[in-house]
Structure formats: C-alpha cells, structure tokens
CSV table of C-alpha atoms and ligand atoms in Angstrom, one decimal:
chain,number,residue,atom,x,y,z
J,1,MET,CA,149.6,-29.9,-55.2
J,2,SER,CA,147.9,-32.7,-53.4
J,3,GLU,CA,145.1,-32.0,-50.8
J,4,LYS,CA,145.9,-32.4,-47.1
J,5,LYS,CA,144.3,-35.1,-45.6
J,6,VAL,CA,142.1,-34.8,-42.8
J,7,LEU,CA,143.3,-37.2,-40.0
J,8,LEU,CA,140.9,-36.3,-37.4
J,9,GLU,CA,137.5,-34.9,-37.5
J,10,VAL,CA,135.3,-33.9,-34.2
J,11,LYS,CA,132.1,-33.0,-34.9
J,12,ASN,CA,129.2,-31.5,-32.5
J,13,LEU,CA,130.9,-33.1,-29.5
J,14,LYS,CA,129.0,-32.7,-26.3
J,15,LYS,CA,129.9,-33.7,-22.7
J,16,TYR,CA,127.6,-32.7,-19.8
J,17,TYR,CA,128.0,-33.8,-16.1
J,18,SER,CA,125.3,-33.7,-13.7
J,19,LYS,CA,125.5,-33.7,-9.8
J,20,SER,CA,123.0,-33.0,-7.0
J,21,LEU,CA,123.9,-30.0,-5.0
J,22,TYR,CA,123.9,-30.0,-1.4
J,23,LEU,CA,120.7,-30.5,0.5
J,24,ASN,CA,119.1,-29.9,-3.0
J,25,THR,CA,117.5,-32.7,-5.3
J,26,LYS,CA,117.7,-30.6,-8.3
J,27,LYS,CA,120.5,-31.8,-10.5
J,28,HIS,CA,123.0,-29.2,-11.7
J,29,ILE,CA,124.3,-29.7,-15.1
J,30,THR,CA,127.7,-28.8,-16.2
J,31,LYS,CA,128.1,-28.3,-19.8
J,32,ALA,CA,132.1,-29.3,-19.8
J,33,VAL,CA,132.1,-29.7,-23.7
J,34,ASP,CA,129.2,-28.1,-25.6
J,35,ASP,CA,128.9,-28.8,-29.4
J,36,VAL,CA,132.7,-28.6,-30.4
J,37,SER,CA,133.7,-29.2,-33.9
J,38,PHE,CA,137.4,-29.0,-35.5
J,39,SER,CA,139.5,-30.7,-37.9
J,40,VAL,CA,143.2,-31.9,-37.8
J,41,TYR,CA,145.1,-32.4,-40.9
J,42,GLU,CA,147.7,-35.1,-41.4
J,43,GLY,CA,151.2,-34.0,-40.4
J,44,GLU,CA,150.0,-30.6,-38.5
J,45,THR,CA,149.4,-29.5,-35.0
J,46,PHE,CA,146.1,-28.4,-33.7
J,47,GLY,CA,146.5,-26.5,-30.4
J,48,LEU,CA,143.6,-26.2,-28.1
J,49,VAL,CA,144.1,-23.3,-25.8
J,50,GLY,CA,142.0,-22.2,-22.7
J,51,GLU,CA,141.9,-22.0,-19.1
J,52,SER,CA,141.9,-24.4,-16.8
J,53,GLY,CA,138.3,-26.1,-16.7
J,54,CYS,CA,137.3,-24.8,-20.2
J,55,GLY,CA,136.9,-28.6,-21.3
J,56,LYS,CA,139.9,-29.1,-23.5
J,57,THR,CA,141.3,-32.0,-21.3
J,58,THR,CA,138.0,-33.6,-21.6
J,59,ILE,CA,138.1,-33.3,-25.5
J,60,GLY,CA,141.4,-35.0,-25.4
J,61,LYS,CA,140.2,-37.8,-23.3
J,62,MET,CA,137.2,-38.3,-25.4
J,63,ILE,CA,139.7,-38.7,-28.5
J,64,VAL,CA,142.0,-41.4,-26.9
J,65,LYS,CA,138.5,-43.0,-25.8
J,66,LEU,CA,139.2,-42.4,-22.1
J,67,ILE,CA,135.8,-40.6,-21.8
J,68,LYS,CA,132.6,-41.4,-23.8
J,69,PRO,CA,131.0,-38.4,-25.3
J,70,ASP,CA,127.1,-37.9,-24.9
J,71,SER,CA,126.6,-36.9,-28.6
J,72,GLY,CA,128.6,-35.9,-31.5
J,73,GLU,CA,131.1,-37.8,-33.5
J,74,ILE,CA,134.7,-38.5,-33.6
J,75,VAL,CA,136.0,-39.8,-36.8
J,76,PHE,CA,139.7,-41.0,-37.0
J,77,ASP,CA,141.3,-41.7,-40.4
J,78,GLY,CA,137.8,-42.0,-41.8
J,79,LEU,CA,136.8,-44.3,-38.7
J,80,ASN,CA,133.8,-43.5,-37.0
J,81,PHE,CA,134.5,-43.9,-33.2
J,82,SER,CA,130.7,-45.0,-32.6
J,83,ASP,CA,131.4,-47.9,-35.2
J,84,ILE,CA,134.4,-49.6,-33.7
J,85,LYS,CA,133.9,-52.8,-32.5
J,86,GLU,CA,135.4,-54.1,-29.1
J,87,LYS,CA,138.2,-56.0,-31.1
J,88,ASP,CA,139.4,-53.1,-32.9
J,89,LEU,CA,140.3,-51.1,-29.9
J,90,PRO,CA,143.6,-51.9,-29.4
J,91,SER,CA,144.3,-50.8,-32.7
J,92,LEU,CA,142.9,-47.6,-32.1
J,93,HIS,CA,144.7,-47.1,-29.0
J,94,ARG,CA,147.7,-47.8,-30.6
J,95,ASN,CA,147.1,-45.3,-33.4
J,96,VAL,CA,145.9,-42.4,-31.0
J,97,GLN,CA,148.3,-41.9,-27.9
J,98,MET,CA,148.0,-39.5,-24.9
J,99,VAL,CA,150.9,-37.7,-22.9
J,100,PHE,CA,149.7,-36.5,-19.8
J,101,GLN,CA,150.5,-33.4,-17.7
J,102,ASP,CA,152.2,-34.6,-14.9
J,103,PRO,CA,155.0,-37.2,-15.9
J,104,HIS,CA,155.7,-38.7,-12.7
J,105,SER,CA,152.1,-39.8,-12.1
J,106,ALA,CA,152.0,-41.1,-15.5
J,107,LEU,CA,154.8,-43.5,-15.0
J,108,ASP,CA,154.6,-46.7,-13.1
J,109,PRO,CA,157.3,-46.1,-10.1
J,110,LYS,CA,157.9,-49.8,-10.1
J,111,PHE,CA,159.0,-50.0,-13.5
J,112,THR,CA,162.4,-49.2,-15.0
J,113,LEU,CA,162.9,-46.9,-18.1
J,114,PHE,CA,163.1,-50.3,-20.1
J,115,GLU,CA,160.3,-52.0,-18.4
J,116,THR,CA,158.3,-48.8,-19.1
J,117,ILE,CA,158.5,-49.2,-22.8
J,118,ASN,CA,158.9,-52.8,-23.0
J,119,GLU,CA,155.4,-53.0,-21.4
J,120,ALA,CA,153.9,-50.9,-24.3
J,121,LEU,CA,155.8,-53.2,-26.8
J,122,LYS,CA,154.7,-56.2,-25.3
J,123,THR,CA,151.0,-55.0,-25.0
J,124,HIS,CA,150.6,-54.5,-28.5
J,125,LYS,CA,153.0,-57.4,-29.7
J,126,LEU,CA,155.4,-55.2,-31.4
J,127,CYS,CA,158.5,-57.0,-31.3
J,128,LYS,CA,159.2,-60.6,-31.9
J,129,THR,CA,162.4,-61.3,-29.8
J,130,LYS,CA,164.1,-59.4,-27.0
J,131,ILE,CA,167.0,-58.4,-29.3
J,132,GLU,CA,164.3,-56.7,-31.4
J,133,ALA,CA,162.7,-55.1,-28.4
J,134,VAL,CA,166.1,-53.9,-26.8
J,135,ALA,CA,167.1,-52.0,-30.3
J,136,LYS,CA,163.8,-50.6,-30.7
J,137,ILE,CA,163.6,-49.1,-27.1
J,138,GLU,CA,167.3,-48.1,-27.3
J,139,ARG,CA,166.3,-46.1,-30.5
J,140,LEU,CA,163.4,-44.6,-28.9
J,141,ILE,CA,165.2,-43.3,-25.7
J,142,SER,CA,167.6,-41.5,-28.1
J,143,LEU,CA,165.0,-40.2,-30.0
J,144,VAL,CA,163.6,-38.5,-27.0
J,145,GLY,CA,167.2,-37.3,-25.8
J,146,LEU,CA,167.9,-40.0,-23.2
J,147,ASN,CA,170.5,-42.6,-23.5
J,148,SER,CA,171.1,-46.5,-22.8
J,149,SER,CA,173.0,-46.0,-19.5
J,150,GLN,CA,169.7,-44.9,-18.1
J,151,LEU,CA,167.7,-48.0,-19.1
J,152,GLN,CA,167.6,-49.6,-15.6
J,153,LYS,CA,166.8,-46.2,-13.6
J,154,TYR,CA,163.4,-46.2,-12.0
J,155,PRO,CA,161.0,-42.8,-12.4
J,156,SER,CA,161.9,-41.4,-9.2
J,157,GLU,CA,165.8,-41.3,-10.5
J,158,PHE,CA,164.9,-39.0,-13.5
J,159,SER,CA,164.0,-35.4,-13.4
J,160,GLY,CA,160.4,-34.1,-14.4
J,161,GLY,CA,161.7,-33.1,-17.8
J,162,GLN,CA,163.4,-36.5,-18.2
J,163,CYS,CA,160.2,-38.1,-16.8
J,164,GLN,CA,158.3,-36.3,-19.8
J,165,ARG,CA,160.8,-37.7,-22.6
J,166,ILE,CA,160.0,-41.4,-21.0
J,167,SER,CA,156.3,-40.3,-21.4
J,168,ILE,CA,156.8,-39.3,-25.1
J,169,ALA,CA,159.0,-42.5,-25.7
J,170,LYS,CA,156.2,-44.7,-24.4
J,171,ALA,CA,153.8,-43.1,-26.6
J,172,LEU,CA,156.0,-43.3,-29.7
J,173,ALA,CA,156.8,-47.1,-28.9
J,174,VAL,CA,153.5,-48.2,-30.5
J,175,ASN,CA,154.1,-46.0,-33.7
J,176,PRO,CA,150.8,-44.0,-33.3
J,177,GLN,CA,149.7,-41.7,-36.1
J,178,LEU,CA,148.4,-38.9,-33.7
J,179,ILE,CA,149.5,-37.9,-29.9
J,180,VAL,CA,147.4,-35.9,-28.0
J,181,PHE,CA,149.8,-33.8,-25.4
J,182,ASP,CA,147.7,-32.5,-22.6
J,183,GLU,CA,149.8,-29.6,-21.0
J,184,PRO,CA,152.9,-31.4,-21.5
J,185,VAL,CA,155.3,-28.8,-20.2
J,186,SER,CA,153.2,-26.9,-17.6
J,187,ALA,CA,154.4,-28.9,-14.8
J,188,LEU,CA,158.1,-28.4,-15.7
J,189,ASP,CA,160.5,-25.6,-15.0
J,190,VAL,CA,160.4,-22.8,-17.5
J,191,SER,CA,164.4,-23.7,-18.4
J,192,ILE,CA,163.1,-27.2,-19.4
J,193,GLN,CA,160.0,-26.4,-21.2
J,194,ALA,CA,161.5,-25.1,-24.4
J,195,GLN,CA,164.0,-28.1,-24.6
J,196,ILE,CA,160.8,-30.5,-24.5
J,197,ILE,CA,158.9,-28.4,-26.8
J,198,ASN,CA,161.8,-28.5,-29.5
J,199,THR,CA,162.0,-32.4,-29.0
J,200,ILE,CA,158.2,-32.6,-29.6
J,201,VAL,CA,158.7,-30.2,-32.7
J,202,GLU,CA,161.7,-32.6,-34.1
J,203,LEU,CA,159.9,-35.8,-33.5
J,204,GLN,CA,157.0,-34.3,-35.5
J,205,HIS,CA,159.2,-33.6,-38.4
J,206,LYS,CA,161.1,-36.8,-38.1
J,207,LEU,CA,158.1,-39.3,-37.7
J,208,LYS,CA,155.6,-37.3,-39.6
J,209,LEU,CA,153.2,-37.4,-36.6
J,210,THR,CA,149.9,-35.3,-36.2
J,211,TYR,CA,149.4,-33.9,-32.7
J,212,ILE,CA,146.8,-32.2,-30.6
J,213,PHE,CA,148.5,-29.8,-28.1
J,214,ILE,CA,146.5,-28.8,-25.3
J,215,SER,CA,147.6,-25.6,-23.1
J,216,HIS,CA,146.4,-22.9,-21.1
J,217,ASN,CA,149.1,-20.8,-22.2
J,218,LEU,CA,148.9,-19.3,-26.0
J,219,ALA,CA,152.5,-18.5,-25.6
J,220,VAL,CA,153.3,-22.2,-25.4
J,221,VAL,CA,150.9,-23.2,-28.4
J,222,LYS,CA,152.4,-20.5,-30.6
J,223,TYR,CA,155.8,-22.1,-31.4
J,224,ILE,CA,154.1,-25.5,-32.5
J,225,SER,CA,150.5,-25.2,-33.7
J,226,ASP,CA,149.5,-24.8,-37.5
J,227,LYS,CA,145.8,-24.2,-36.4
J,228,ILE,CA,144.4,-23.2,-33.2
J,229,GLY,CA,141.0,-23.8,-31.3
J,230,VAL,CA,140.5,-21.2,-28.5
J,231,MET,CA,138.2,-22.5,-25.8
J,232,TYR,CA,135.9,-20.7,-23.2
J,233,LEU,CA,133.6,-23.0,-20.8
J,234,GLY,CA,133.0,-25.7,-23.2
J,235,LYS,CA,132.8,-24.1,-26.4
J,236,ILE,CA,135.2,-22.8,-29.0
J,237,VAL,CA,135.0,-19.1,-29.4
J,238,GLU,CA,137.6,-18.5,-32.0
J,239,LEU,CA,139.6,-21.0,-34.6
J,240,GLY,CA,142.0,-20.3,-37.3
J,241,THR,CA,145.6,-20.3,-38.3
J,242,PHE,CA,148.6,-19.0,-36.3
J,243,ASP,CA,148.1,-15.6,-38.3
J,244,ASP,CA,144.5,-15.6,-37.6
J,245,ILE,CA,144.9,-16.1,-33.9
J,246,TYR,CA,147.9,-14.0,-33.1
J,247,THR,CA,147.7,-11.2,-35.7
J,248,HIS,CA,143.9,-10.9,-36.6
J,249,HIS,CA,142.2,-12.0,-33.7
J,250,LEU,CA,138.8,-10.9,-33.2
J,251,HIS,CA,137.1,-12.7,-30.0
J,252,PRO,CA,137.6,-10.5,-26.7
J,253,TYR,CA,138.5,-13.8,-24.8
J,254,THR,CA,141.4,-14.5,-27.4
J,255,GLN,CA,142.6,-10.9,-26.7
J,256,THR,CA,142.4,-11.6,-23.1
J,257,LEU,CA,144.8,-14.7,-23.5
J,258,LEU,CA,147.1,-12.8,-25.5
J,259,ASP,CA,147.2,-10.0,-22.7
J,260,ALA,CA,148.1,-12.7,-20.4
J,261,ILE,CA,151.1,-13.5,-22.1
J,262,LEU,CA,152.6,-10.3,-21.6
J,263,ASP,CA,151.2,-9.7,-18.1
J,264,LEU,CA,149.0,-12.0,-16.1
J,265,LYS,CA,147.4,-9.1,-14.2
J,266,HIS,CA,145.3,-8.4,-17.6
J,267,ILE,CA,143.2,-11.5,-17.0
J,268,SER,CA,139.9,-10.0,-15.8
J,269,LYS,CA,138.9,-12.4,-13.3
J,270,PRO,CA,136.2,-11.9,-11.2
J,271,GLN,CA,136.8,-10.4,-7.6
J,272,GLN,CA,138.9,-12.8,-5.5
J,273,SER,CA,136.1,-13.3,-2.8
J,274,ILE,CA,133.8,-15.0,-5.4
J,275,ASP,CA,134.0,-18.8,-5.6
J,276,TYR,CA,135.5,-18.8,-8.9
J,277,GLU,CA,134.3,-22.6,-9.8
J,278,ASN,CA,130.9,-21.4,-8.9
J,279,PHE,CA,131.3,-18.3,-10.9
J,280,LEU,CA,132.2,-20.5,-14.1
J,281,ASN,CA,129.5,-23.0,-13.3
J,282,LYS,CA,126.7,-20.2,-13.5
J,283,THR,CA,128.1,-18.4,-16.4
J,284,ARG,CA,128.7,-21.7,-18.4
J,285,ASN,CA,125.1,-22.2,-18.3
J,286,SER,CA,124.0,-18.8,-18.7
J,287,ASN,CA,121.2,-18.2,-21.8
J,288,GLY,CA,123.7,-15.6,-23.5
J,289,CYS,CA,127.6,-15.5,-24.0
J,290,SER,CA,129.3,-17.1,-21.4
J,291,PHE,CA,132.3,-14.6,-21.4
J,292,CYS,CA,129.8,-11.9,-20.9
J,293,PRO,CA,130.2,-11.4,-17.1
J,294,ARG,CA,134.3,-10.7,-18.0
J,295,CYS,CA,133.8,-8.9,-21.4
J,296,LYS,CA,134.6,-5.6,-21.5
J,297,ARG,CA,132.8,-4.9,-24.7
J,298,ALA,CA,129.5,-6.7,-24.2
J,299,ILE,CA,126.2,-5.1,-25.3
J,300,SER,CA,122.6,-6.1,-24.4
J,301,ARG,CA,122.4,-8.7,-26.7
J,302,CYS,CA,125.2,-10.6,-25.2
J,303,SER,CA,123.2,-11.8,-22.0
J,304,GLU,CA,120.4,-13.2,-24.0
J,305,GLU,CA,121.5,-15.0,-27.0
J,306,VAL,CA,124.6,-17.5,-27.3
J,307,PRO,CA,126.6,-16.5,-30.3
J,308,LYS,CA,127.3,-18.9,-33.1
J,309,LEU,CA,130.5,-19.8,-34.5
J,310,LYS,CA,130.7,-18.0,-37.8
J,311,GLU,CA,133.4,-18.2,-40.6
J,312,VAL,CA,134.5,-14.8,-40.9
J,313,ALA,CA,137.2,-15.2,-43.4
J,314,ALA,CA,138.4,-18.7,-45.0
J,315,GLY,CA,139.2,-21.1,-42.2
J,316,HIS,CA,138.8,-18.3,-39.5
J,317,PHE,CA,135.8,-18.6,-37.2
J,318,VAL,CA,134.5,-16.5,-34.3
J,319,ALA,CA,131.8,-16.6,-31.9
J,320,CYS,CA,131.0,-13.1,-30.8
J,321,HIS,CA,127.6,-10.6,-31.4
J,322,LEU,CA,130.2,-8.0,-32.3
J,323,ILE,CA,131.6,-9.8,-35.3
O,401,SF4,FE1,131.8,-10.0,-25.4
O,401,SF4,FE2,129.5,-10.3,-26.5
O,401,SF4,FE3,131.2,-11.0,-27.8
O,401,SF4,FE4,130.4,-12.4,-25.6
O,401,SF4,S1,129.2,-11.9,-27.6
O,401,SF4,S2,132.7,-12.0,-26.5
O,401,SF4,S3,130.0,-11.0,-24.3
O,401,SF4,S4,131.2,-8.8,-27.1
C-alpha cells in the first residue's frame, strides 16, 4: 500500500499581538498562536477545534497567507511559504482557498451569482471563452446544490445556506487542492447545518480535496474529520485520530468540549462578573498550563510549568502533566 502524502505541514507556528494598555506604556503581548505544529494528509480532513479566541482562525488565515506568522514554517505540497516569490503567489492562492463563517459578508452584494464565480475564473485566467466559463459555472453551481435559474440573482436574494453554497462554489472555481473552512456552518440554522456538511463531504470524495475544518464545536467536526487538533489559548493540547479524541481522549479540556456537546452548562467558564477576555489573556500568558484556572484536576506543578505536547500512543499527542 502506498504511503499517504503530507500535503500541508505546519511547524512551530507563532503569532503574537502586542498592544499598549490604557494609560500604561507597558506593552501587553497576546500569544494568539503559540508553537503550533500539525500535518494534513492529502484527501483527508484535519479538524481544528476550540472555543472562540483560541487561535484557530488565525492559523487558517496564516495558511491562506492573509496573515504573516511571526515565526515557524508552513510547507504546502513541498513548498515552504517563506521561499515563495511574489510571482508565485497567485498560484498558491489558487491552490489554497478559504471559506468563511459569514457567507453574506464574504460575497460582494453588487455581484450576481454568475458574476461572483466568473470573477474568480477571470482573476486566475481559467477559461479561454465565455462559453467555457458558462459551462464551468453551471457545473460548479450544480455541484454545490444550486441551479442555473439562479445565476442572475444577487446575494441578498439567497438564504444563508445558499450563500454558503455560493462561497463554496467560488472556492472550487479555481480548482484548489486544499480548502480551509472557518466555522462554515455556525452562522446557519441547525436544520441547514447538516445539509451543508453533507455537501462538503460529498465534494471532498468527488473532487479528491483536502480540508482543514475549523469549528468551536466537537459535534460538528466529528462527522467530517480524519484527524483533530484540540486548541486552547493558542496551543494544541490534544491531537489525534477521530477515535483518539472521541473515545480515548486524555486532556481535561477535550473532556470539557465533549461534555459541552451534551450540555453547554458543563463548560466551566469563570464567573460571569469577570471580564472573560481579560481572564483569557491573563491565563494565556501565565507561566503554567493555560487551562489551570478552569481545570478540576490541576496539581501544584500545573501553575508553574507549561506542559509539553507528548506522543502517548502512535499519532496521539497530549499536553498535560497528568499524562
Ligand atoms: Fe489540568 Fe494540569 Fe493537565 Fe493543565 S496540566 S490540563 S491544569 S491537569
């Protein structure tokens, strides 16, 4: 059997932000992404999960080159991003696409469905004639579950779910190898979410695509991911296969996310009166484990030393002093 090919490799990626606090000259550093590494294999889906503000969208944006990392490496199909020349950027943008959370704001309200997809084709000079472009656009919209009678409609005439289908068709127009989906269903009605996820899964099989699927919800990622990275405040705290994360998970935070699928009350957030963002920033930059203030299993070592991500079984990594 042939070895699986690594399509994307992220190595020791870091992105820090600094800002001066009010009436204070001292800079406050937020470690949005702090030494994150993972690999994505061709034809697979890598799920990136964690609560809002954990750095998963920042990683997605670094992968599509919307944000520059402070350090670390991103290697796509053997090409290190730091070696990419200006002239090769269009080709990279074509191969690595991103679908965003809010489909309405991701589409230009002045463009019809036809114009939206045609724009992507024109930018990358993918069709020689208008007849070729029309045929390609009709095929794409049929692939995502829309039909040609809707081609002259504007985004405002579509539902949220239909707009997300248009965003997916737009991403597919340039024949990418990898698509980063950033919370693609969280802005949609629950009844629509499963339909969009089914479409995303069908497209992967039909077109042999590789995905990174970002979500705050382990229940959503469950149906689509081959491997999953659980993130907490800028770091991956557990990484493994579907089975490692859902059946044999070891990190207390993974357990918290799994509990949240059953009952949102189980998320042990700090008291409502505390400024939550402030709380996260303090714990993010603490000397010990960032999850310590919320962890029911914390020991004294947890507040003094950051746990390293260790391989506990083949391909299953956990960052916790108890493991
Ligand atoms: Fe909890 Fe300590 Fe493990 Fe962090 S290192 S998750 S605080 S037990």
